[in-house]
Coordinates of N, CA and C in Angstrom, one line a residue:
M1 N 118.6 100.5 77.0 CA 119.1 101.8 76.5 C 119.6 102.6 77.6
S2 N 120.6 103.4 77.4 CA 121.1 104.3 78.4 C 120.2 105.4 78.6
G3 N 120.1 105.9 79.9 CA 119.2 107.1 80.2 C 120.0 108.0 81.1
T4 N 119.6 109.2 81.2 CA 120.3 110.2 82.0 C 119.3 111.2 82.5
D5 N 119.7 112.0 83.5 CA 118.9 113.1 83.9 C 119.9 114.3 84.0
E6 N 120.1 115.0 82.9 CA 120.9 116.1 82.8 C 122.3 115.9 83.2
G7 N 122.8 114.6 83.0 CA 124.2 114.4 83.3 C 124.5 114.1 84.7
R8 N 123.5 114.0 85.6 CA 123.8 113.7 87.0 C 124.3 112.3 87.2
A9 N 125.1 112.1 88.3 CA 125.7 110.8 88.5 C 124.6 109.8 88.9
D10 N 124.9 108.6 88.5 CA 124.0 107.4 88.8 C 124.0 107.3 90.3
A11 N 122.7 107.2 90.8 CA 122.6 107.2 92.3 C 123.1 105.9 92.9
R12 N 123.2 104.8 92.1 CA 123.7 103.6 92.7 C 125.2 103.4 92.6
T13 N 125.8 104.0 91.6 CA 127.3 103.8 91.5 C 128.1 105.0 91.7
G14 N 127.4 106.2 91.6 CA 128.1 107.5 91.8 C 128.9 107.9 90.5
A15 N 128.8 107.1 89.5 CA 129.5 107.4 88.2 C 128.5 108.2 87.3
T16 N 129.1 109.1 86.6 CA 128.3 109.8 85.6 C 128.2 109.0 84.3
P17 N 126.9 108.7 83.9 CA 126.7 107.9 82.7 C 127.2 108.5 81.5
P18 N 127.6 107.8 80.5 CA 128.1 108.4 79.2 C 126.9 109.2 78.6
P19 N 127.3 110.1 77.7 CA 126.2 110.9 77.1 C 125.4 110.1 76.1
L20 N 124.2 110.5 76.0 CA 123.3 109.9 75.0 C 123.8 110.1 73.6
R21 N 124.0 109.1 72.8 CA 124.5 109.2 71.5 C 123.3 109.3 70.5
I22 N 123.3 110.4 69.7 CA 122.2 110.8 68.9 C 122.5 110.9 67.4
V23 N 121.7 110.3 66.6 CA 121.8 110.5 65.1 C 120.6 111.4 64.6
L24 N 120.9 112.3 63.7 CA 119.9 113.2 63.1 C 119.7 112.7 61.7
A25 N 118.4 112.6 61.3 CA 118.1 112.2 59.9 C 117.0 113.2 59.4
D26 N 117.5 114.1 58.6 CA 116.5 115.1 58.0 C 117.1 115.6 56.7
D27 N 116.3 115.9 55.7 CA 116.8 116.3 54.4 C 117.1 117.8 54.4
E28 N 116.8 118.5 55.4 CA 117.1 120.0 55.5 C 118.3 120.2 56.3
R29 N 119.4 120.7 55.7 CA 120.6 120.9 56.4 C 120.5 121.9 57.6
M30 N 119.6 122.9 57.4 CA 119.5 123.9 58.4 C 118.8 123.3 59.6
V31 N 117.9 122.4 59.4 CA 117.2 121.7 60.5 C 118.3 120.9 61.3
R32 N 119.1 120.1 60.5 CA 120.1 119.3 61.2 C 121.1 120.2 62.0
T33 N 121.5 121.3 61.4 CA 122.4 122.2 62.0 C 121.8 122.7 63.3
A34 N 120.6 123.1 63.3 CA 119.9 123.6 64.5 C 119.8 122.6 65.6
L35 N 119.4 121.4 65.2 CA 119.3 120.3 66.1 C 120.7 119.9 66.8
R36 N 121.7 119.9 65.9 CA 123.0 119.6 66.4 C 123.5 120.6 67.4
A37 N 123.2 121.9 67.2 CA 123.6 123.0 68.1 C 122.9 122.9 69.4
I38 N 121.6 122.6 69.3 CA 120.8 122.5 70.6 C 121.2 121.3 71.4
L39 N 121.2 120.1 70.8 CA 121.5 118.9 71.6 C 123.0 118.8 71.9
G40 N 123.9 119.3 71.1 CA 125.3 119.2 71.4 C 125.7 120.1 72.5
A41 N 124.9 121.1 72.9 CA 125.1 122.0 74.0 C 124.8 121.4 75.3
E42 N 124.1 120.2 75.3 CA 123.7 119.6 76.5 C 124.8 118.7 77.0
P43 N 125.2 118.7 78.3 CA 126.3 117.9 78.8 C 126.1 116.4 78.7
D44 N 124.8 116.0 78.6 CA 124.5 114.5 78.6 C 124.2 114.0 77.2
M45 N 124.5 114.8 76.2 CA 124.1 114.4 74.8 C 125.3 114.6 73.9
E46 N 125.3 113.8 72.9 CA 126.3 113.9 71.8 C 125.8 113.5 70.5
V47 N 125.8 114.4 69.5 CA 125.3 114.1 68.2 C 126.5 113.4 67.5
V48 N 126.3 112.1 67.1 CA 127.4 111.3 66.6 C 127.3 111.1 65.0
G49 N 126.2 111.5 64.4 CA 126.1 111.4 63.0 C 124.8 112.1 62.4
E50 N 124.9 112.3 61.1 CA 123.8 113.0 60.4 C 123.5 112.3 59.1
A51 N 122.3 112.3 58.7 CA 121.9 111.7 57.4 C 120.9 112.6 56.7
A52 N 120.9 112.7 55.4 CA 120.0 113.6 54.7 C 118.9 112.9 54.0
T53 N 118.9 111.5 54.0 CA 117.9 110.7 53.5 C 117.7 109.5 54.3
G54 N 116.5 108.8 54.2 CA 116.3 107.6 54.9 C 117.3 106.5 54.4
A55 N 117.7 106.5 53.1 CA 118.6 105.5 52.6 C 120.0 105.7 53.3
E56 N 120.4 106.9 53.6 CA 121.6 107.2 54.3 C 121.5 106.8 55.7
A57 N 120.3 107.1 56.3 CA 120.2 106.9 57.7 C 120.3 105.5 58.2
V58 N 119.7 104.6 57.5 CA 119.6 103.2 57.9 C 121.0 102.6 58.2
P59 N 121.9 102.6 57.2 CA 123.2 102.0 57.4 C 124.0 102.8 58.4
L60 N 123.8 104.1 58.5 CA 124.5 104.9 59.5 C 124.1 104.6 60.9
I61 N 122.9 104.4 61.1 CA 122.4 104.0 62.4 C 122.9 102.6 62.8
R62 N 122.9 101.7 61.9 CA 123.4 100.4 62.2 C 124.9 100.4 62.5
E63 N 125.6 101.3 61.9 CA 127.0 101.4 62.1 C 127.3 102.1 63.5
L64 N 126.6 103.2 63.7 CA 127.0 104.0 64.9 C 126.3 103.5 66.2
R65 N 125.2 102.8 66.0 CA 124.4 102.3 67.2 C 124.1 103.3 68.2
P66 N 123.4 104.4 67.8 CA 123.1 105.5 68.8 C 122.0 105.0 69.8
D67 N 121.8 105.8 70.8 CA 120.7 105.6 71.8 C 119.4 106.1 71.3
V68 N 119.5 107.3 70.6 CA 118.2 107.9 70.1 C 118.5 108.5 68.7
V69 N 117.4 108.4 67.9 CA 117.5 108.9 66.5 C 116.3 109.9 66.4
L70 N 116.6 111.1 65.8 CA 115.6 112.0 65.4 C 115.4 111.8 63.9
M71 N 114.2 111.3 63.5 CA 114.0 110.9 62.1 C 112.9 111.7 61.5
D72 N 113.2 112.5 60.5 CA 112.2 113.2 59.7 C 111.2 112.2 59.1
V73 N 110.0 112.5 59.1 CA 109.0 111.6 58.5 C 109.1 111.6 57.0
R74 N 109.2 112.8 56.4 CA 109.2 112.8 54.9 C 110.6 113.2 54.4
M75 N 111.3 112.2 53.8 CA 112.6 112.4 53.3 C 112.6 111.7 51.9
P76 N 113.5 112.1 51.0 CA 113.7 111.4 49.7 C 114.2 110.0 49.8
E77 N 114.0 109.3 48.8 CA 114.5 107.9 48.6 C 113.8 106.9 49.5
I78 N 114.0 107.0 50.8 CA 113.3 106.2 51.8 C 112.7 107.2 52.8
D79 N 111.4 107.1 53.1 CA 110.9 108.1 54.1 C 111.1 107.6 55.5
G80 N 110.8 108.4 56.5 CA 111.0 108.0 57.8 C 110.3 106.8 58.3
I81 N 109.2 106.5 57.8 CA 108.4 105.3 58.2 C 109.2 104.1 57.8
R82 N 109.5 104.0 56.5 CA 110.3 102.8 56.0 C 111.6 102.7 56.7
A83 N 112.3 103.8 56.9 CA 113.6 103.8 57.5 C 113.5 103.3 59.0
T84 N 112.4 103.7 59.7 CA 112.2 103.2 61.0 C 112.0 101.7 61.0
E85 N 111.1 101.2 60.1 CA 110.9 99.8 60.0 C 112.2 99.0 59.8
Q86 N 113.0 99.5 58.9 CA 114.3 98.8 58.5 C 115.3 98.8 59.7
V87 N 115.3 99.9 60.4 CA 116.2 100.0 61.6 C 115.8 99.0 62.6
L88 N 114.5 99.0 62.9 CA 114.0 98.2 64.0 C 114.0 96.7 63.7
T89 N 113.9 96.4 62.5 CA 113.9 94.9 62.1 C 115.4 94.4 61.8
G90 N 116.3 95.4 61.7 CA 117.6 94.9 61.3 C 118.7 95.0 62.4
M91 N 118.3 95.4 63.6 CA 119.2 95.5 64.7 C 118.7 94.8 65.9
A92 N 119.7 94.1 66.6 CA 119.3 93.3 67.8 C 118.9 94.3 68.9
E93 N 119.6 95.4 69.1 CA 119.3 96.4 70.1 C 119.1 97.7 69.4
P94 N 118.0 97.9 68.8 CA 117.8 99.2 68.0 C 117.7 100.4 69.0
P95 N 117.9 101.6 68.4 CA 117.8 102.8 69.2 C 116.3 103.2 69.4
R96 N 116.0 104.1 70.3 CA 114.7 104.7 70.3 C 114.7 105.7 69.2
I97 N 113.5 105.8 68.5 CA 113.4 106.7 67.4 C 112.3 107.7 67.7
I98 N 112.6 109.0 67.5 CA 111.6 110.1 67.6 C 111.4 110.6 66.2
V99 N 110.2 110.5 65.7 CA 109.9 111.0 64.3 C 109.7 112.5 64.5
V100 N 110.2 113.3 63.5 CA 110.1 114.7 63.5 C 109.2 115.1 62.4
T101 N 108.2 116.0 62.7 CA 107.2 116.3 61.7 C 106.7 117.7 61.8
T102 N 106.1 118.2 60.7 CA 105.5 119.5 60.7 C 104.1 119.5 61.2
F103 N 103.4 118.4 61.0 CA 102.0 118.4 61.4 C 101.8 117.2 62.3
E104 N 101.2 117.5 63.5 CA 101.0 116.5 64.5 C 99.9 115.5 64.2
N105 N 98.8 116.0 63.6 CA 97.6 115.2 63.3 C 97.8 114.7 61.9
D106 N 98.7 113.8 61.7 CA 99.1 113.4 60.4 C 99.1 111.8 60.3
A107 N 98.5 111.2 59.3 CA 98.5 109.8 59.2 C 99.9 109.3 59.1
Y108 N 100.8 110.0 58.5 CA 102.2 109.6 58.4 C 102.8 109.5 59.8
V109 N 102.5 110.3 60.7 CA 103.0 110.3 62.0 C 102.5 109.0 62.7
Y110 N 101.2 108.8 62.6 CA 100.7 107.6 63.2 C 101.3 106.3 62.6
D111 N 101.5 106.3 61.3 CA 102.1 105.1 60.7 C 103.6 104.9 61.2
A112 N 104.3 106.0 61.4 CA 105.6 105.9 61.9 C 105.6 105.4 63.4
L113 N 104.7 105.8 64.2 CA 104.6 105.2 65.5 C 104.2 103.8 65.5
R114 N 103.3 103.5 64.6 CA 102.9 102.1 64.4 C 104.1 101.2 63.9
A115 N 105.0 101.8 63.1 CA 106.1 101.1 62.6 C 107.2 100.8 63.7
G116 N 107.0 101.5 64.9 CA 107.9 101.3 66.0 C 108.6 102.5 66.6
A117 N 108.3 103.7 66.0 CA 108.9 104.9 66.6 C 108.4 105.1 68.1
S118 N 109.2 105.6 68.9 CA 108.8 105.7 70.3 C 108.1 107.0 70.6
G119 N 108.0 107.9 69.7 CA 107.3 109.2 69.9 C 107.5 110.1 68.7
F120 N 106.9 111.3 68.8 CA 107.1 112.2 67.7 C 107.3 113.6 68.3
L121 N 107.9 114.5 67.5 CA 108.2 115.8 67.9 C 107.9 116.8 66.8
L122 N 107.3 117.9 67.1 CA 107.0 118.9 66.0 C 108.3 119.7 65.7
K123 N 108.5 120.1 64.5 CA 109.6 120.9 64.1 C 109.6 122.2 64.7
R124 N 108.5 122.7 65.1 CA 108.4 124.0 65.8 C 108.5 123.9 67.3
A125 N 108.9 122.8 67.8 CA 109.0 122.6 69.2 C 110.1 123.5 69.8
G126 N 109.9 123.9 71.0 CA 110.9 124.7 71.6 C 112.1 123.9 72.1
V127 N 113.2 124.6 72.5 CA 114.4 124.0 72.9 C 114.2 123.1 74.1
E128 N 113.5 123.5 75.1 CA 113.2 122.7 76.3 C 112.5 121.4 75.9
D129 N 111.4 121.6 75.0 CA 110.6 120.4 74.6 C 111.5 119.4 73.9
L130 N 112.4 119.9 73.0 CA 113.3 119.0 72.3 C 114.2 118.2 73.2
V131 N 114.8 118.9 74.1 CA 115.8 118.3 75.0 C 115.1 117.3 76.0
Q132 N 113.9 117.7 76.5 CA 113.1 116.8 77.4 C 112.7 115.6 76.6
A133 N 112.3 115.8 75.3 CA 111.8 114.6 74.6 C 112.9 113.6 74.4
V134 N 114.1 114.0 74.1 CA 115.2 113.0 73.9 C 115.4 112.3 75.2
R135 N 115.5 113.0 76.3 CA 115.7 112.3 77.6 C 114.6 111.4 78.0
M136 N 113.4 111.8 77.8 CA 112.2 111.0 78.1 C 112.2 109.7 77.3
V137 N 112.4 109.8 76.0 CA 112.4 108.6 75.2 C 113.5 107.7 75.6
A138 N 114.7 108.2 75.9 CA 115.8 107.4 76.3 C 115.5 106.7 77.6
R139 N 114.9 107.3 78.5 CA 114.5 106.6 79.8 C 113.4 105.6 79.6
S140 N 112.5 105.9 78.7 CA 111.3 105.1 78.3 C 110.5 104.7 79.5
D141 N 110.3 105.6 80.5 CA 109.5 105.3 81.6 C 108.2 106.0 81.6
S142 N 107.9 106.7 80.5 CA 106.6 107.4 80.3 C 106.4 107.7 78.8
L143 N 105.2 108.0 78.5 CA 104.8 108.3 77.1 C 105.1 109.7 76.7
L144 N 105.7 109.9 75.6 CA 106.0 111.2 75.1 C 104.8 111.9 74.5
F145 N 104.4 113.1 75.0 CA 103.2 113.8 74.6 C 102.0 112.9 74.5
P146 N 101.6 112.4 75.7 CA 100.5 111.4 75.7 C 99.2 111.8 75.1
A147 N 98.8 113.1 75.3 CA 97.6 113.6 74.7 C 97.6 113.5 73.2
A148 N 98.7 113.9 72.6 CA 98.8 113.9 71.2 C 98.8 112.5 70.6
V149 N 99.4 111.5 71.3 CA 99.4 110.1 70.9 C 98.0 109.6 71.0
R150 N 97.3 109.9 72.1 CA 95.9 109.4 72.2 C 95.0 110.0 71.1
E151 N 95.2 111.3 70.7 CA 94.5 111.9 69.7 C 94.7 111.2 68.3
L152 N 96.0 110.9 68.1 CA 96.3 110.2 66.8 C 95.7 108.8 66.8
A153 N 95.8 108.1 67.9 CA 95.2 106.8 68.0 C 93.7 106.9 67.8
A154 N 93.0 107.8 68.4 CA 91.6 108.0 68.3 C 91.2 108.3 66.8
R155 N 92.1 109.0 66.1 CA 91.7 109.4 64.7 C 92.0 108.3 63.8
Y156 N 93.1 107.5 64.0 CA 93.5 106.6 62.9 C 93.5 105.1 63.3
A157 N 93.4 104.8 64.6 CA 93.4 103.3 64.9 C 92.3 102.5 64.3
G158 N 91.1 103.1 64.2 CA 90.0 102.4 63.7 C 90.1 102.1 62.2
A159 N 91.0 102.9 61.5 CA 91.1 102.7 60.1 C 92.2 101.6 59.8
R160 N 92.9 101.2 60.8 CA 94.0 100.2 60.6 C 93.5 98.8 61.0
A161 N 94.0 97.8 60.4 CA 93.6 96.5 60.7 C 94.1 96.1 62.1
A162 N 93.2 95.8 63.0 CA 93.6 95.4 64.4 C 94.5 94.2 64.4
R163 N 95.5 94.3 65.2 CA 96.5 93.2 65.3 C 95.8 92.0 66.1
E164 N 94.9 92.3 67.0 CA 94.2 91.3 67.7 C 93.0 92.0 68.3
S165 N 92.0 91.2 68.7 CA 90.8 91.7 69.4 C 91.0 92.1 70.8
A166 N 90.1 93.0 71.3 CA 90.2 93.4 72.7 C 90.2 92.2 73.6
R167 N 89.3 91.2 73.3 CA 89.2 90.0 74.2 C 90.5 89.2 74.2
A168 N 91.1 89.1 73.0 CA 92.4 88.3 72.9 C 93.5 89.0 73.6
L169 N 93.6 90.4 73.5 CA 94.6 91.1 74.1 C 94.4 91.0 75.7
R170 N 93.2 91.2 76.1 CA 92.9 91.1 77.6 C 93.3 89.8 78.1
A171 N 93.1 88.7 77.4 CA 93.3 87.3 77.9 C 94.8 87.1 78.1
R172 N 95.6 87.9 77.5 CA 97.1 87.7 77.6 C 97.6 88.4 78.9
L173 N 96.8 89.2 79.5 CA 97.3 90.0 80.6 C 96.7 89.6 81.9
S174 N 97.4 89.7 83.0 CA 96.8 89.5 84.3 C 95.9 90.8 84.6
D175 N 95.1 90.7 85.7 CA 94.2 91.8 86.1 C 95.1 93.1 86.3
R176 N 96.2 92.9 87.1 CA 97.0 94.1 87.4 C 97.7 94.6 86.2
E177 N 98.1 93.7 85.3 CA 98.7 94.2 84.0 C 97.7 95.0 83.2
A178 N 96.5 94.5 83.2 CA 95.5 95.2 82.4 C 95.2 96.6 83.0
D179 N 95.2 96.7 84.4 CA 95.1 98.0 85.0 C 96.3 98.9 84.6
V180 N 97.5 98.4 84.6 CA 98.7 99.1 84.3 C 98.6 99.6 82.8
L181 N 98.2 98.8 81.9 CA 98.1 99.2 80.5 C 97.1 100.3 80.4
R182 N 96.0 100.3 81.1 CA 95.0 101.4 81.0 C 95.6 102.7 81.4
L183 N 96.4 102.6 82.5 CA 97.0 103.8 83.0 C 98.2 104.3 82.1
M184 N 98.8 103.4 81.5 CA 99.9 103.7 80.5 C 99.3 104.5 79.3
T185 N 98.1 104.1 78.9 CA 97.4 104.8 77.8 C 97.1 106.3 78.2
K186 N 97.0 106.5 79.4 CA 96.7 107.9 79.9 C 97.9 108.7 80.0
G187 N 99.1 108.1 79.8 CA 100.3 108.8 79.8 C 101.0 108.9 81.1
L188 N 100.5 108.1 82.1 CA 101.1 108.2 83.5 C 102.5 107.6 83.5
T189 N 103.4 108.1 84.3 CA 104.7 107.6 84.5 C 104.6 106.4 85.4
N190 N 105.7 105.7 85.5 CA 105.8 104.5 86.5 C 105.5 105.0 87.9
A191 N 106.0 106.2 88.3 CA 105.8 106.7 89.6 C 104.3 107.0 89.8
E192 N 103.7 107.6 88.8 CA 102.3 108.0 88.9 C 101.4 106.8 89.0
I193 N 101.8 105.8 88.2 CA 101.0 104.5 88.2 C 101.1 103.9 89.6
A194 N 102.3 103.9 90.2 CA 102.5 103.3 91.5 C 101.7 104.0 92.5
D195 N 101.6 105.4 92.4 CA 100.7 106.1 93.4 C 99.3 105.8 93.2
R196 N 98.8 105.6 91.9 CA 97.4 105.3 91.6 C 97.0 104.0 92.1
L197 N 97.9 103.0 92.0 CA 97.6 101.6 92.4 C 98.1 101.3 93.8
T198 N 98.7 102.2 94.5 CA 99.3 102.1 95.8 C 100.2 100.8 95.9
V199 N 101.1 100.8 95.0 CA 102.2 99.8 95.0 C 103.5 100.5 94.8
G200 N 104.6 99.7 94.9 CA 105.9 100.3 94.7 C 106.3 100.5 93.3
P201 N 107.2 101.5 93.0 CA 107.6 101.7 91.6 C 108.3 100.4 91.0
A202 N 109.0 99.7 91.8 CA 109.6 98.4 91.3 C 108.5 97.5 90.8
T203 N 107.4 97.4 91.5 CA 106.3 96.5 91.1 C 105.7 97.0 89.8
V204 N 105.6 98.3 89.7 CA 105.0 98.8 88.4 C 106.0 98.5 87.3
K205 N 107.2 98.7 87.5 CA 108.2 98.4 86.4 C 108.1 97.0 86.0
T206 N 107.9 96.1 86.9 CA 107.8 94.6 86.6 C 106.5 94.4 85.7
H207 N 105.4 95.1 86.1 CA 104.2 94.9 85.4 C 104.3 95.5 84.0
V208 N 104.9 96.7 83.9 CA 105.1 97.3 82.5 C 105.9 96.3 81.6
A209 N 107.0 95.8 82.2 CA 107.8 94.8 81.4 C 106.9 93.6 81.0
G210 N 106.0 93.2 81.9 CA 105.2 92.0 81.6 C 104.2 92.4 80.5
V211 N 103.6 93.6 80.5 CA 102.7 94.0 79.4 C 103.4 94.1 78.1
L212 N 104.6 94.7 78.1 CA 105.3 94.8 76.8 C 105.7 93.4 76.2
A213 N 106.1 92.5 77.1 CA 106.5 91.1 76.7 C 105.3 90.4 76.2
K214 N 104.2 90.4 76.9 CA 103.0 89.7 76.5 C 102.3 90.2 75.2
L215 N 102.5 91.5 75.0 CA 101.9 92.1 73.8 C 102.9 92.0 72.6
G216 N 104.1 91.7 72.9 CA 105.1 91.5 71.9 C 105.5 92.9 71.3
V217 N 105.6 93.9 72.1 CA 106.0 95.3 71.7 C 107.2 95.7 72.5
R218 N 107.9 96.7 72.0 CA 109.2 97.1 72.6 C 109.1 98.3 73.5
D219 N 108.0 99.1 73.4 CA 107.9 100.2 74.3 C 106.4 100.6 74.6
R220 N 106.3 101.6 75.4 CA 105.0 102.0 75.8 C 104.1 102.5 74.7
T221 N 104.7 103.2 73.8 CA 104.0 103.8 72.6 C 103.3 102.6 71.8
Q222 N 104.1 101.6 71.6 CA 103.5 100.4 70.8 C 102.4 99.8 71.6
A223 N 102.5 99.7 72.9 CA 101.5 99.1 73.8 C 100.2 99.9 73.7
V224 N 100.4 101.2 73.7 CA 99.2 102.1 73.6 C 98.5 101.9 72.3
I225 N 99.3 101.9 71.2 CA 98.7 101.7 69.9 C 97.9 100.4 69.8
A226 N 98.5 99.3 70.4 CA 97.9 98.0 70.4 C 96.6 98.1 71.2
A227 N 96.6 98.8 72.3 CA 95.4 98.9 73.1 C 94.3 99.6 72.4
Y228 N 94.6 100.6 71.7 CA 93.5 101.4 70.9 C 93.1 100.6 69.7
E229 N 94.0 100.0 69.0 CA 93.6 99.3 67.7 C 92.8 98.0 68.0
S230 N 93.0 97.4 69.1 CA 92.2 96.2 69.5 C 90.9 96.6 70.0
G231 N 90.7 97.8 70.5 CA 89.5 98.2 71.2 C 89.5 98.0 72.7
F232 N 90.7 97.5 73.2 CA 90.8 97.4 74.6 C 90.6 98.7 75.3
V233 N 91.1 99.8 74.7 CA 90.9 101.1 75.2 C 90.2 101.8 74.0
R234 N 89.1 102.5 74.3 CA 88.4 103.2 73.3 C 88.5 104.8 73.4
P235 N 88.5 105.5 72.3 CA 88.7 106.9 72.4 C 87.6 107.6 73.2
G236 N 88.0 108.7 73.8 CA 87.0 109.4 74.6 C 87.1 109.2 76.1

């Protein structure tokens, strides 16, 4: 996925990366209009499409192939959870999806994350939080709103069927990968994990990639959910 830091030039090539391509999916026109105005004003972002229902969103996302989708959880015809599942299973290189919701401590939000969304955003979020969330999810080098994700996992993970046991999950990881996963669940960035483990950022990036591959998940959020649901990491 492409990432950017407020449109600054790539340090390696000197070239300015293309803007992040964003699709908005929300059944409220006013919400879409506000999101388009906010994100469209950023030099490193471009809203390329809008959908009012999940049924509209899925084919639109497949056609436009955006980098990031802001997906309302509750929409008519197909809700954000099912739309997320369909997008992620129907595309070779699917976008990062941020589910947008009114209530953060909501089973629907957890189910959307479990379905493959990379994070969630409250509809009452401020402009800076919205813009930062899109950039952070596009970079995918840290967990979006880690405290809230941990709270959701603590509340709902035990009620969901574990995909595998803690012992089975741990057996798939090296000792260092297990350490990295524990720190990922705390919301640490690659740079912060590198400082904690006294290794280089490139090494951490390699370990994170190893964790995701061995757990069969596409991003940090899914790895955190797997860690909680298996009992590898426990609430508290």
